[in-house]
Tab-separated table of C-alpha atoms in Angstrom:
chain	number	residue	atom	x	y	z
A	1	MET	CA	-11.670	-1.339	43.921
A	2	SER	CA	-11.236	-2.489	39.965
A	3	TRP	CA	-7.202	-3.791	40.732
A	4	THR	CA	-6.944	-7.500	39.147
A	5	LYS	CA	-3.980	-9.338	39.456
A	6	LEU	CA	-3.689	-9.621	36.009
A	7	THR	CA	-3.386	-5.590	36.146
A	8	LEU	CA	-0.753	-5.942	38.760
A	9	VAL	CA	1.371	-8.494	36.708
A	10	SER	CA	1.450	-6.420	33.667
A	11	LEU	CA	2.645	-3.331	35.496
A	12	PRO	CA	6.935	-2.773	36.237
A	13	ILE	CA	7.764	-4.236	39.800
A	14	ALA	CA	8.282	-0.963	41.674
A	15	ALA	CA	4.750	0.470	40.522
A	16	ALA	CA	2.974	-3.011	40.741
A	17	ALA	CA	4.821	-2.586	44.836
A	18	VAL	CA	3.020	0.692	45.007
A	19	VAL	CA	-0.265	-0.268	43.777
A	20	ALA	CA	-0.509	-3.435	46.004
A	21	ALA	CA	0.438	-1.984	49.222
A	22	ILE	CA	-2.394	0.525	48.489
A	23	TRP	CA	-4.760	-1.985	47.411
A	24	TRP	CA	-4.105	-3.793	50.843
A	25	SER	CA	-4.595	-0.860	52.652
A	26	GLY	CA	-8.219	-0.801	50.965
A	27	GLU	CA	-8.028	2.549	49.230
A	28	LEU	CA	-6.245	4.659	46.893
A	29	PRO	CA	-4.842	8.400	47.944
A	30	SER	CA	-6.931	11.006	46.125
A	31	ASP	CA	-3.899	12.350	44.433
A	32	LEU	CA	-3.007	8.979	42.836
A	33	ASP	CA	-4.581	8.531	39.500
A	34	PRO	CA	-5.123	4.925	38.481
A	35	GLN	CA	-4.234	5.268	34.973
A	36	GLN	CA	-0.828	6.947	36.043
A	37	THR	CA	0.156	3.719	37.470
A	38	ARG	CA	-0.135	1.662	34.234
A	39	PRO	CA	2.815	0.799	32.043
A	40	THR	CA	3.045	3.326	28.988
A	41	LEU	CA	3.642	2.519	25.398
A	42	VAL	CA	4.463	5.201	22.979
A	43	ILE	CA	2.547	4.506	19.283
A	44	ALA	CA	3.231	6.646	16.307
A	45	GLU	CA	0.513	7.810	14.186
A	46	HIS	CA	0.441	10.583	11.263
A	47	ARG	CA	-2.505	11.829	9.085
A	48	THR	CA	-5.814	13.301	10.186
A	49	ALA	CA	-7.884	10.339	9.395
A	50	ARG	CA	-5.470	7.667	11.131
A	51	LEU	CA	-5.072	9.607	13.892
A	52	GLN	CA	-8.858	10.180	14.129
A	53	ALA	CA	-9.379	6.227	13.744
A	54	LEU	CA	-6.134	5.577	16.956
A	55	TYR	CA	-7.991	8.169	19.338
A	56	GLN	CA	-11.497	6.749	18.306
A	57	MET	CA	-9.949	3.173	19.935
A	58	GLN	CA	-7.579	4.372	22.358
A	59	PRO	CA	-9.850	4.135	25.148
A	60	LYS	CA	-10.970	0.722	24.016
A	61	LEU	CA	-7.307	-0.601	23.580
A	62	GLU	CA	-6.073	0.862	27.224
A	63	ALA	CA	-9.097	-1.169	28.649
A	64	GLU	CA	-8.255	-4.160	27.435
A	65	LEU	CA	-4.559	-4.212	27.742
A	66	GLY	CA	-3.811	-2.332	30.927
A	67	VAL	CA	-1.719	0.176	29.657
A	68	ARG	CA	-1.564	3.958	28.737
A	69	LEU	CA	-0.933	4.722	25.279
A	70	LYS	CA	1.120	7.761	24.562
A	71	ILE	CA	0.043	8.938	20.628
A	72	VAL	CA	3.041	10.829	18.832
A	73	GLU	CA	1.811	12.662	15.886
A	74	TYR	CA	4.296	12.353	13.197
A	75	PRO	CA	4.418	14.521	9.835
A	76	ALA	CA	1.174	13.563	7.522
A	77	PRO	CA	3.088	13.191	4.149
A	78	PRO	CA	3.853	9.452	3.818
A	79	GLN	CA	7.659	10.195	2.900
A	80	ASP	CA	8.057	12.435	5.846
A	81	TYR	CA	6.378	10.072	7.845
A	82	PHE	CA	8.814	7.122	6.912
A	83	THR	CA	12.066	9.505	6.762
A	84	LYS	CA	11.364	10.607	10.423
A	85	LEU	CA	10.605	6.709	11.813
A	86	VAL	CA	13.844	5.635	10.218
A	87	THR	CA	15.771	8.421	11.390
A	88	GLU	CA	14.607	7.658	14.901
A	89	LEU	CA	14.890	3.927	14.642
A	90	ARG	CA	18.365	4.297	13.723
A	91	ALA	CA	19.329	6.458	16.605
A	92	GLY	CA	17.240	3.741	18.959
A	93	ASN	CA	14.794	6.156	20.417
A	94	ALA	CA	11.618	5.287	18.182
A	95	PRO	CA	8.393	4.327	19.395
A	96	ASP	CA	7.624	0.875	21.015
A	97	VAL	CA	4.798	0.660	17.676
A	98	PHE	CA	4.585	2.265	14.768
A	99	THR	CA	3.318	1.450	11.015
A	100	VAL	CA	5.250	0.431	8.118
A	101	PRO	CA	3.446	2.469	4.662
A	102	ARG	CA	3.545	-0.447	2.662
A	103	ASP	CA	4.444	-3.983	2.362
A	104	LEU	CA	7.451	-3.570	0.151
A	105	GLN	CA	9.111	-1.623	2.877
A	106	VAL	CA	9.177	-4.442	5.525
A	107	ASP	CA	12.545	-6.369	4.060
A	108	ASP	CA	14.469	-3.395	4.459
A	109	LEU	CA	13.370	-2.375	8.005
A	110	ALA	CA	13.366	-6.367	9.308
A	111	ALA	CA	17.012	-7.035	7.670
A	112	ALA	CA	18.476	-3.546	9.267
A	113	GLY	CA	17.351	-5.324	12.735
A	114	TYR	CA	14.456	-2.647	13.645
A	115	LEU	CA	11.688	-5.030	13.616
A	116	ALA	CA	10.905	-7.519	16.112
A	117	ASN	CA	10.141	-10.977	14.542
A	118	LEU	CA	6.571	-11.664	15.088
A	119	THR	CA	6.314	-14.904	14.093
A	120	ALA	CA	5.346	-16.760	16.866
A	121	ASP	CA	2.860	-14.339	18.433
A	122	VAL	CA	0.750	-14.031	14.606
A	123	GLU	CA	0.829	-17.671	14.584
A	124	ALA	CA	-0.849	-18.333	17.413
A	125	TRP	CA	-3.189	-15.256	17.410
A	126	SER	CA	-6.629	-16.215	16.427
A	127	GLY	CA	-6.799	-13.617	13.515
A	128	TYR	CA	-4.008	-15.240	11.692
A	129	GLN	CA	-6.490	-17.769	10.304
A	130	GLN	CA	-8.883	-15.610	8.865
A	131	LEU	CA	-6.170	-13.506	6.796
A	132	PRO	CA	-6.126	-14.238	3.046
A	133	ALA	CA	-3.137	-16.267	1.607
A	134	LEU	CA	-1.598	-13.277	-0.216
A	135	VAL	CA	-1.494	-11.190	2.808
A	136	LYS	CA	-0.275	-13.692	4.998
A	137	THR	CA	2.747	-13.714	2.497
A	138	LEU	CA	2.901	-10.013	2.073
A	139	THR	CA	3.628	-9.903	6.254
A	140	ARG	CA	6.546	-11.573	5.982
A	141	ALA	CA	10.155	-10.849	4.736
A	142	SER	CA	11.205	-12.458	1.485
A	143	PHE	CA	14.645	-13.533	2.978
A	144	ASP	CA	13.858	-15.445	6.170
A	145	GLU	CA	9.923	-15.819	5.311
A	146	GLN	CA	9.407	-14.746	9.250
A	147	VAL	CA	6.348	-12.519	9.785
A	148	TYR	CA	6.999	-8.636	11.009
A	149	VAL	CA	3.903	-7.186	10.958
A	150	VAL	CA	0.277	-7.078	11.552
A	151	PRO	CA	-1.497	-6.176	8.834
A	152	SER	CA	-4.718	-4.311	9.524
A	153	ILE	CA	-5.912	-2.881	6.402
A	154	VAL	CA	-5.181	-3.712	2.839
A	155	ALA	CA	-5.229	-1.448	-0.365
A	156	VAL	CA	-7.198	-2.883	-3.087
A	157	GLU	CA	-6.019	-1.405	-6.524
A	158	GLN	CA	-7.551	-1.384	-9.834
A	159	LEU	CA	-8.420	1.133	-12.652
A	160	TYR	CA	-10.992	3.738	-12.061
A	161	TYR	CA	-12.956	5.164	-14.952
A	162	ARG	CA	-15.608	7.985	-15.322
A	163	HIS	CA	-18.344	5.612	-16.032
A	164	ASP	CA	-20.659	8.868	-16.194
A	165	LEU	CA	-19.085	10.273	-18.982
A	166	LEU	CA	-18.185	7.099	-21.123
A	167	THR	CA	-21.648	6.342	-20.763
A	168	ALA	CA	-23.129	9.546	-22.123
A	169	ALA	CA	-20.605	9.536	-24.867
A	170	GLY	CA	-21.760	6.037	-25.732
A	171	ILE	CA	-18.232	4.403	-25.723
A	172	SER	CA	-18.154	1.178	-24.102
A	173	THR	CA	-17.855	0.657	-20.372
A	174	GLU	CA	-17.321	-3.227	-20.363
A	175	GLN	CA	-14.633	-4.534	-18.612
A	176	PRO	CA	-11.151	-4.368	-20.995
A	177	LYS	CA	-10.100	-8.325	-21.631
A	178	ASP	CA	-6.523	-7.301	-22.368
A	179	TRP	CA	-4.107	-4.546	-23.000
A	180	GLN	CA	-5.076	-4.224	-26.559
A	181	ASP	CA	-8.863	-3.857	-25.587
A	182	LEU	CA	-7.739	-0.994	-23.144
A	183	LEU	CA	-5.507	0.750	-25.641
A	184	ASN	CA	-8.323	0.521	-28.598
A	185	ARG	CA	-10.713	1.855	-26.221
A	186	SER	CA	-8.603	4.563	-24.954
A	187	ARG	CA	-7.710	5.733	-28.869
A	188	LEU	CA	-11.558	5.660	-28.917
A	189	ILE	CA	-11.775	7.993	-26.189
A	190	LYS	CA	-9.298	10.447	-27.579
A	191	GLN	CA	-11.137	10.243	-30.918
A	192	GLN	CA	-14.239	10.963	-29.633
A	193	MET	CA	-13.984	13.133	-26.612
A	194	GLY	CA	-10.905	14.969	-27.308
A	195	GLN	CA	-9.450	14.128	-23.819
A	196	PHE	CA	-6.834	12.291	-22.301
A	197	PRO	CA	-7.918	8.881	-21.894
A	198	LEU	CA	-5.575	7.176	-19.341
A	199	MET	CA	-2.935	7.788	-16.703
A	200	ILE	CA	-0.720	4.956	-15.447
A	201	PRO	CA	1.974	6.913	-12.879
A	202	ALA	CA	5.246	7.398	-13.920
A	203	GLY	CA	8.347	9.531	-13.863
A	204	LEU	CA	11.422	10.722	-11.463
A	205	THR	CA	8.971	13.088	-9.137
A	206	TRP	CA	5.988	10.816	-8.438
A	207	GLY	CA	9.009	8.504	-6.773
A	208	MET	CA	7.987	5.464	-5.216
A	209	GLY	CA	4.454	5.827	-6.610
A	210	SER	CA	5.476	5.355	-10.306
A	211	TYR	CA	6.241	1.708	-9.279
A	212	THR	CA	3.420	0.930	-6.545
A	213	GLU	CA	0.744	2.928	-8.583
A	214	GLY	CA	1.782	2.195	-12.146
A	215	PHE	CA	4.875	0.077	-13.345
A	216	ARG	CA	3.437	-2.747	-10.777
A	217	TYR	CA	0.039	-3.275	-12.427
A	218	LEU	CA	1.733	-3.655	-16.041
A	219	LEU	CA	4.287	-6.027	-14.565
A	220	ALA	CA	1.643	-7.927	-12.719
A	221	SER	CA	-0.171	-8.234	-16.215
A	222	PHE	CA	1.771	-11.423	-16.944
A	223	GLN	CA	0.417	-14.486	-15.135
A	224	ASP	CA	4.029	-16.180	-14.991
A	225	TYR	CA	6.003	-13.368	-14.375
A	226	GLN	CA	7.298	-12.772	-10.665
A	227	LEU	CA	9.488	-9.875	-9.709
A	228	LEU	CA	11.661	-11.709	-7.517
A	229	SER	CA	13.078	-15.044	-9.019
A	230	ALA	CA	13.467	-18.605	-6.759
A	231	GLY	CA	16.908	-17.088	-5.456
A	232	ASN	CA	15.581	-14.138	-4.451
A	233	GLN	CA	17.149	-11.837	-6.781
A	234	TYR	CA	15.101	-9.176	-8.764
A	235	GLN	CA	14.290	-10.175	-12.313
A	236	LEU	CA	15.065	-6.913	-14.570
A	237	ASN	CA	16.095	-8.582	-17.729
A	238	ASP	CA	12.695	-10.891	-18.340
A	239	ASP	CA	10.769	-9.466	-20.960
A	240	ALA	CA	8.296	-8.512	-18.967
A	241	VAL	CA	10.049	-5.473	-18.003
A	242	HIS	CA	10.751	-4.432	-21.348
A	243	GLN	CA	7.024	-4.630	-22.501
A	244	ALA	CA	5.881	-3.166	-19.550
A	245	PHE	CA	8.009	-0.038	-20.520
A	246	GLY	CA	6.689	-0.888	-23.972
A	247	PHE	CA	3.068	0.144	-22.858
A	248	TYR	CA	4.355	3.444	-21.585
A	249	GLN	CA	6.513	4.299	-24.709
A	250	THR	CA	2.706	3.569	-26.419
A	251	LEU	CA	0.945	5.925	-24.356
A	252	VAL	CA	3.299	8.716	-24.762
A	253	GLN	CA	4.057	8.265	-28.558
A	254	GLU	CA	0.330	8.159	-28.953
A	255	GLN	CA	-0.581	10.980	-26.903
A	256	LEU	CA	-2.789	8.858	-24.931
A	257	THR	CA	-1.811	10.038	-21.885
A	258	PRO	CA	-0.777	13.622	-19.724
A	259	VAL	CA	2.716	13.862	-19.955
A	260	ASN	CA	3.696	17.125	-18.639
A	261	PRO	CA	1.773	17.095	-15.371
A	262	LEU	CA	3.490	13.830	-14.845
A	263	LEU	CA	6.742	15.932	-14.383
A	264	ASN	CA	5.718	18.575	-12.207
A	265	PRO	CA	6.943	18.445	-8.439
A	266	GLU	CA	4.212	16.926	-7.175
A	267	PRO	CA	2.773	15.120	-10.257
A	268	TRP	CA	-0.605	13.711	-9.106
A	269	VAL	CA	-2.339	17.065	-8.078
A	270	ILE	CA	-3.166	18.112	-11.533
A	271	PRO	CA	-3.969	14.662	-13.280
A	272	LYS	CA	-5.495	12.839	-10.420
A	273	TYR	CA	-7.309	15.933	-8.231
A	274	GLU	CA	-8.170	18.594	-11.208
A	275	MET	CA	-8.106	16.691	-14.809
A	276	PHE	CA	-10.248	13.613	-13.414
A	277	PRO	CA	-12.838	15.624	-11.530
A	278	LYS	CA	-13.436	17.679	-14.722
A	279	GLY	CA	-13.321	15.121	-17.221
A	280	GLU	CA	-10.181	16.031	-18.801
A	281	LEU	CA	-8.695	12.585	-17.970
A	282	LEU	CA	-11.262	9.410	-18.152
A	283	ILE	CA	-9.035	6.228	-16.989
A	284	THR	CA	-6.499	6.101	-13.999
A	285	THR	CA	-4.972	3.589	-11.799
A	286	CYS	CA	-6.181	3.731	-8.161
A	287	GLY	CA	-6.976	2.221	-5.117
A	288	SER	CA	-9.883	1.594	-2.997
A	289	TRP	CA	-8.977	5.055	-1.246
A	290	CYS	CA	-9.627	7.131	-4.087
A	291	LYS	CA	-13.567	7.195	-3.729
A	292	VAL	CA	-13.074	8.680	-0.284
A	293	PHE	CA	-9.608	10.678	-0.137
A	294	ASP	CA	-9.120	11.784	-3.616
A	295	TRP	CA	-12.923	12.287	-4.878
A	296	GLY	CA	-15.068	11.895	-2.004
A	297	PRO	CA	-17.470	14.238	-0.647
A	298	GLY	CA	-15.039	15.476	1.650
A	299	SER	CA	-12.200	16.157	-0.714
A	300	ARG	CA	-10.831	19.110	-2.079
A	301	ASN	CA	-12.390	18.431	-5.758
A	302	PRO	CA	-15.138	16.009	-4.841
A	303	ILE	CA	-17.085	14.470	-7.763
A	304	ALA	CA	-20.890	14.228	-7.618
A	305	ASN	CA	-22.361	11.110	-7.039
A	306	VAL	CA	-18.794	9.244	-6.711
A	307	ASP	CA	-20.098	5.760	-6.390
A	308	THR	CA	-22.203	5.642	-9.743
A	309	SER	CA	-20.089	8.174	-11.377
A	310	VAL	CA	-17.196	6.605	-10.833
A	311	GLN	CA	-16.688	2.842	-11.364
A	312	THR	CA	-13.692	0.426	-11.463
A	313	TRP	CA	-12.317	-2.197	-14.042
A	314	LYS	CA	-9.925	-4.839	-12.883
A	315	PHE	CA	-6.305	-4.253	-14.769
A	316	PRO	CA	-6.333	-6.203	-18.151
A	317	SER	CA	-3.467	-8.854	-18.587
A	318	ALA	CA	-1.235	-8.802	-21.588
A	319	ASP	CA	-1.053	-12.638	-22.341
A	320	GLY	CA	-4.445	-13.743	-22.378
A	321	GLY	CA	-5.180	-14.014	-18.356
A	322	GLU	CA	-7.840	-13.060	-16.775
A	323	PRO	CA	-8.100	-9.155	-15.563
A	324	PHE	CA	-7.015	-8.749	-12.138
A	325	ALA	CA	-6.950	-6.684	-8.898
A	326	LEU	CA	-3.796	-5.922	-6.972
A	327	ALA	CA	-3.871	-5.709	-2.901
A	328	SER	CA	-1.249	-3.918	-1.001
A	329	VAL	CA	-0.932	-4.248	2.802
A	330	VAL	CA	-0.786	-0.616	3.781
A	331	TYR	CA	0.241	0.793	7.206
A	332	ALA	CA	0.737	-2.573	9.122
A	333	TRP	CA	1.610	-2.630	12.578
A	334	ALA	CA	5.455	-3.421	13.656
A	335	VAL	CA	6.969	-3.337	17.105
A	336	ASN	CA	10.395	-1.708	17.833
A	337	ALA	CA	12.884	-4.604	18.185
A	338	LYS	CA	14.332	-2.319	20.877
A	339	SER	CA	11.285	-1.621	22.782
A	340	ARG	CA	11.945	-2.141	26.532
A	341	GLN	CA	8.268	-3.416	26.687
A	342	GLN	CA	8.187	-6.247	24.269
A	343	GLN	CA	5.712	-8.426	25.699
A	344	LEU	CA	2.773	-5.814	25.740
A	345	ALA	CA	3.932	-3.806	22.617
A	346	ARG	CA	3.284	-7.462	20.661
A	347	GLN	CA	-0.193	-7.735	22.690
A	348	LEU	CA	-0.904	-4.197	21.410
A	349	VAL	CA	-0.204	-4.956	17.803
A	350	LEU	CA	-2.267	-8.299	18.057
A	351	ALA	CA	-4.905	-6.021	19.218
A	352	LEU	CA	-4.674	-3.422	16.586
A	353	GLY	CA	-4.910	-5.943	14.030
A	354	GLU	CA	-8.478	-7.044	15.148
A	355	VAL	CA	-11.795	-6.287	13.247
A	356	ASP	CA	-13.241	-3.435	14.946
A	357	VAL	CA	-10.038	-1.233	14.671
A	358	ALA	CA	-9.495	-2.194	10.950
A	359	LEU	CA	-12.930	-1.276	10.463
A	360	ALA	CA	-12.320	2.094	12.340
A	361	TYR	CA	-9.204	2.922	10.038
A	362	ALA	CA	-10.880	1.264	6.671
A	363	VAL	CA	-14.083	3.762	6.900
A	364	LYS	CA	-11.835	6.979	7.641
A	365	LEU	CA	-9.498	5.927	5.080
A	366	GLY	CA	-11.181	3.754	2.044
A	367	ASN	CA	-9.348	0.913	2.545
A	368	VAL	CA	-10.428	-2.535	3.606
A	369	PRO	CA	-9.926	-4.825	6.666
A	370	ALA	CA	-7.280	-7.396	5.894
A	371	ARG	CA	-9.337	-10.181	7.859
A	372	LEU	CA	-12.172	-12.227	5.860
A	373	ASP	CA	-14.180	-12.388	9.046
A	374	ALA	CA	-14.873	-8.493	8.895
A	375	LYS	CA	-17.912	-8.994	6.931
A	376	GLU	CA	-19.428	-11.158	9.915
A	377	HIS	CA	-18.808	-7.909	11.740
A	378	PRO	CA	-22.232	-5.747	12.492
A	379	ASP	CA	-20.377	-2.417	11.613
A	380	PHE	CA	-19.021	-4.190	7.842
A	381	ILE	CA	-22.044	-2.051	6.247
A	382	ALA	CA	-20.512	0.873	7.001
A	383	LEU	CA	-17.561	0.353	4.143
A	384	GLY	CA	-20.654	0.879	1.468
A	385	SER	CA	-19.469	-0.141	-1.806
A	386	LEU	CA	-15.757	-1.077	-0.227
A	387	MET	CA	-17.461	-4.130	0.523
A	388	GLN	CA	-17.045	-5.296	-2.917
A	389	ASP	CA	-13.416	-4.459	-3.000
A	390	HIS	CA	-13.014	-6.605	0.386
A	391	ALA	CA	-14.549	-9.464	-1.823
A	392	LEU	CA	-11.680	-9.398	-4.158
A	393	LEU	CA	-8.865	-10.338	-1.487
A	394	THR	CA	-9.391	-13.769	-2.047
A	395	GLU	CA	-7.969	-13.456	-5.694
A	396	SER	CA	-6.117	-10.420	-5.976
A	397	ARG	CA	-2.411	-10.459	-7.197
A	398	ALA	CA	1.022	-8.929	-5.534
A	399	LEU	CA	4.524	-8.828	-6.510
A	400	ARG	CA	6.998	-9.671	-3.475
A	401	THR	CA	10.161	-7.638	-3.410
A	402	THR	CA	13.123	-8.131	-1.056
A	403	VAL	CA	15.541	-5.848	0.355
A	404	GLY	CA	16.496	-2.806	-1.952
A	405	SER	CA	13.092	-2.065	-3.083
A	406	ASN	CA	13.792	1.623	-2.640
A	407	ALA	CA	16.272	1.277	-4.994
A	408	MET	CA	14.667	-0.886	-7.350
A	409	MET	CA	11.200	1.683	-7.183
A	410	ALA	CA	14.223	4.317	-7.555
A	411	GLY	CA	15.200	2.873	-10.667
A	412	VAL	CA	11.382	2.388	-12.164
A	413	ALA	CA	10.840	6.457	-11.615
A	414	GLN	CA	14.383	7.076	-13.916
A	415	ALA	CA	13.347	4.861	-16.564
A	416	SER	CA	9.906	5.629	-16.827
A	417	GLU	CA	10.703	9.492	-16.947
A	418	ALA	CA	13.324	8.839	-19.951
A	419	VAL	CA	10.139	7.126	-21.755
A	420	LEU	CA	8.126	10.002	-20.690
A	421	THR	CA	10.603	12.504	-22.194
A	422	GLY	CA	11.262	10.504	-25.114
A	423	ARG	CA	14.929	10.174	-23.699
A	424	ALA	CA	14.613	6.279	-23.881
A	425	ASN	CA	12.592	3.660	-25.716
A	426	ALA	CA	11.348	0.456	-24.080
A	427	VAL	CA	14.885	-1.179	-24.530
A	428	GLN	CA	16.964	1.299	-23.191
A	429	ALA	CA	14.396	2.104	-20.361
A	430	GLN	CA	14.759	-1.770	-19.128
A	431	GLN	CA	18.509	-1.192	-19.692
A	432	GLN	CA	18.545	1.820	-17.400
A	433	LEU	CA	16.426	0.188	-14.799
A	434	HIS	CA	18.952	-2.919	-14.779
A	435	ASP	CA	22.220	-0.821	-14.673
A	436	TYR	CA	20.675	1.480	-11.894
A	437	VAL	CA	19.553	-1.362	-9.649
A	438	VAL	CA	23.026	-3.119	-10.091
A	439	ASN	CA	24.879	-0.074	-9.285
A	440	VAL	CA	23.240	0.673	-6.250
A	441	LEU	CA	22.759	-3.116	-4.836
A	442	GLY	CA	25.005	-4.729	-6.597
A	443	ALA	CA	24.912	-7.479	-9.424
A	444	GLU	CA	24.684	-10.523	-6.750
A	445	MET	CA	20.974	-8.689	-6.318
A	446	VAL	CA	19.785	-8.864	-9.940
A	447	GLU	CA	19.017	-12.004	-11.769
A	448	GLN	CA	21.265	-11.735	-14.757
A	449	GLN	CA	20.343	-15.115	-16.792
A	450	LEU	CA	17.902	-13.656	-19.414
A	451	ALA	CA	14.044	-15.229	-18.921
A	452	LYS	CA	12.530	-16.479	-21.871
A	453	THR	CA	11.202	-14.218	-24.495
A	454	LEU	CA	7.565	-13.389	-24.163
A	455	PRO	CA	5.234	-12.727	-27.909
A	456	LEU	CA	4.988	-9.212	-28.477
A	457	PRO	CA	1.362	-8.039	-27.778
A	458	ALA	CA	-0.197	-6.732	-30.781
A	459	ALA	CA	-1.070	-3.299	-28.932
A	460	LEU	CA	2.718	-2.239	-29.022
A	461	PRO	CA	4.317	-0.391	-31.905
A	462	ALA	CA	7.157	-2.160	-33.869
A	463	ASP	CA	9.900	-0.129	-32.421
A	464	VAL	CA	9.090	-1.615	-28.935
A	465	GLU	CA	10.223	-4.787	-30.067
A	466	LYS	CA	14.189	-5.557	-28.856
A	467	ASN	CA	16.886	-5.012	-31.635
């Protein structure tokens, strides 16, 4: 007889009574499966690799918590997953536990009342002390500083370049020191190799990726810039925003980036999955998943010896600061605020934040565990070259967002497309972004005071200067 007092306590009253009666009688009826008497938690998951990781960990999680996990497979594309999730949250029939794709979506979901406040649970959790300070910050909503998600894996984002091809062409592969150095290297690649040197995602059809995989790198290039003001407003009048659009303008005017593919319905397909593997594009922003998902042996267009052929640079600064890596808390676990199994759901998301679960996901997805003590786990070595990315967690940067991040990102996508197509210069693009966010979110969400004017980087053309 394997029933314990703890198991009985965790069961619904009616089920516990049945099991208790059976326990006292000394035997279970042959037609009563012990698994069926456990409470059920519904958990949403999507994408093949993530589902494989969850199914791998399911027996262990069920045994530890004394529950049954009902895994509901959601649509694979991230936007489809998120749309279905939000629809069900609005309708009040969402799963007990689910993931939030990126940290910048936490504020909107928490403000809408969809996420349970996990502050007390997480702060009492032993894993909390193992989280880097940046990761701790990104699990909190900016409007109340409460914790709404439990992090499991983190994406570390840098510049990825074709080390094999640049070396063969005799072009330096040293870390670019600043924007000027990166642009000069790009001009040399175009001149000597005749290929597009650099892609930083932009445009309408890339959606939120125009911000997360593109514009965010450029904004973070300024050491003193934060996207949010002290009053939790978006700082879109800042000179850093203007200069970030100016960098795009330079890439377009000097034909250093492949513009036409960025205007396609699926703008990532040609440059990332075709041009980069063929050597027709030499440098791109990407994250710790790219050597597994985009160009790894199991990808559609694998690059031979990807760990040595493709290497990384930190993103260079614009203002003399040190080059940096970005970090994003991706697919952190959250509890449905309307779950009827609150206590068990909270126990489950903490269990999902443990190192062994994070490693199972990280190996399959190419990201890194959020916790620093992962490096002490015997399976940590399975990360291979990703161990180097994990070491960057304590020094990485991020830009916090607040409520309305989707509108801000949509504004970036529209304004950057205007630069790509030549319909706007940097000044006009900044104004377009500002006006869009004000129209959607209201003027109170945008800092109206003009920030200090930053010195124009020498890399940018004269017509990027403000009038």
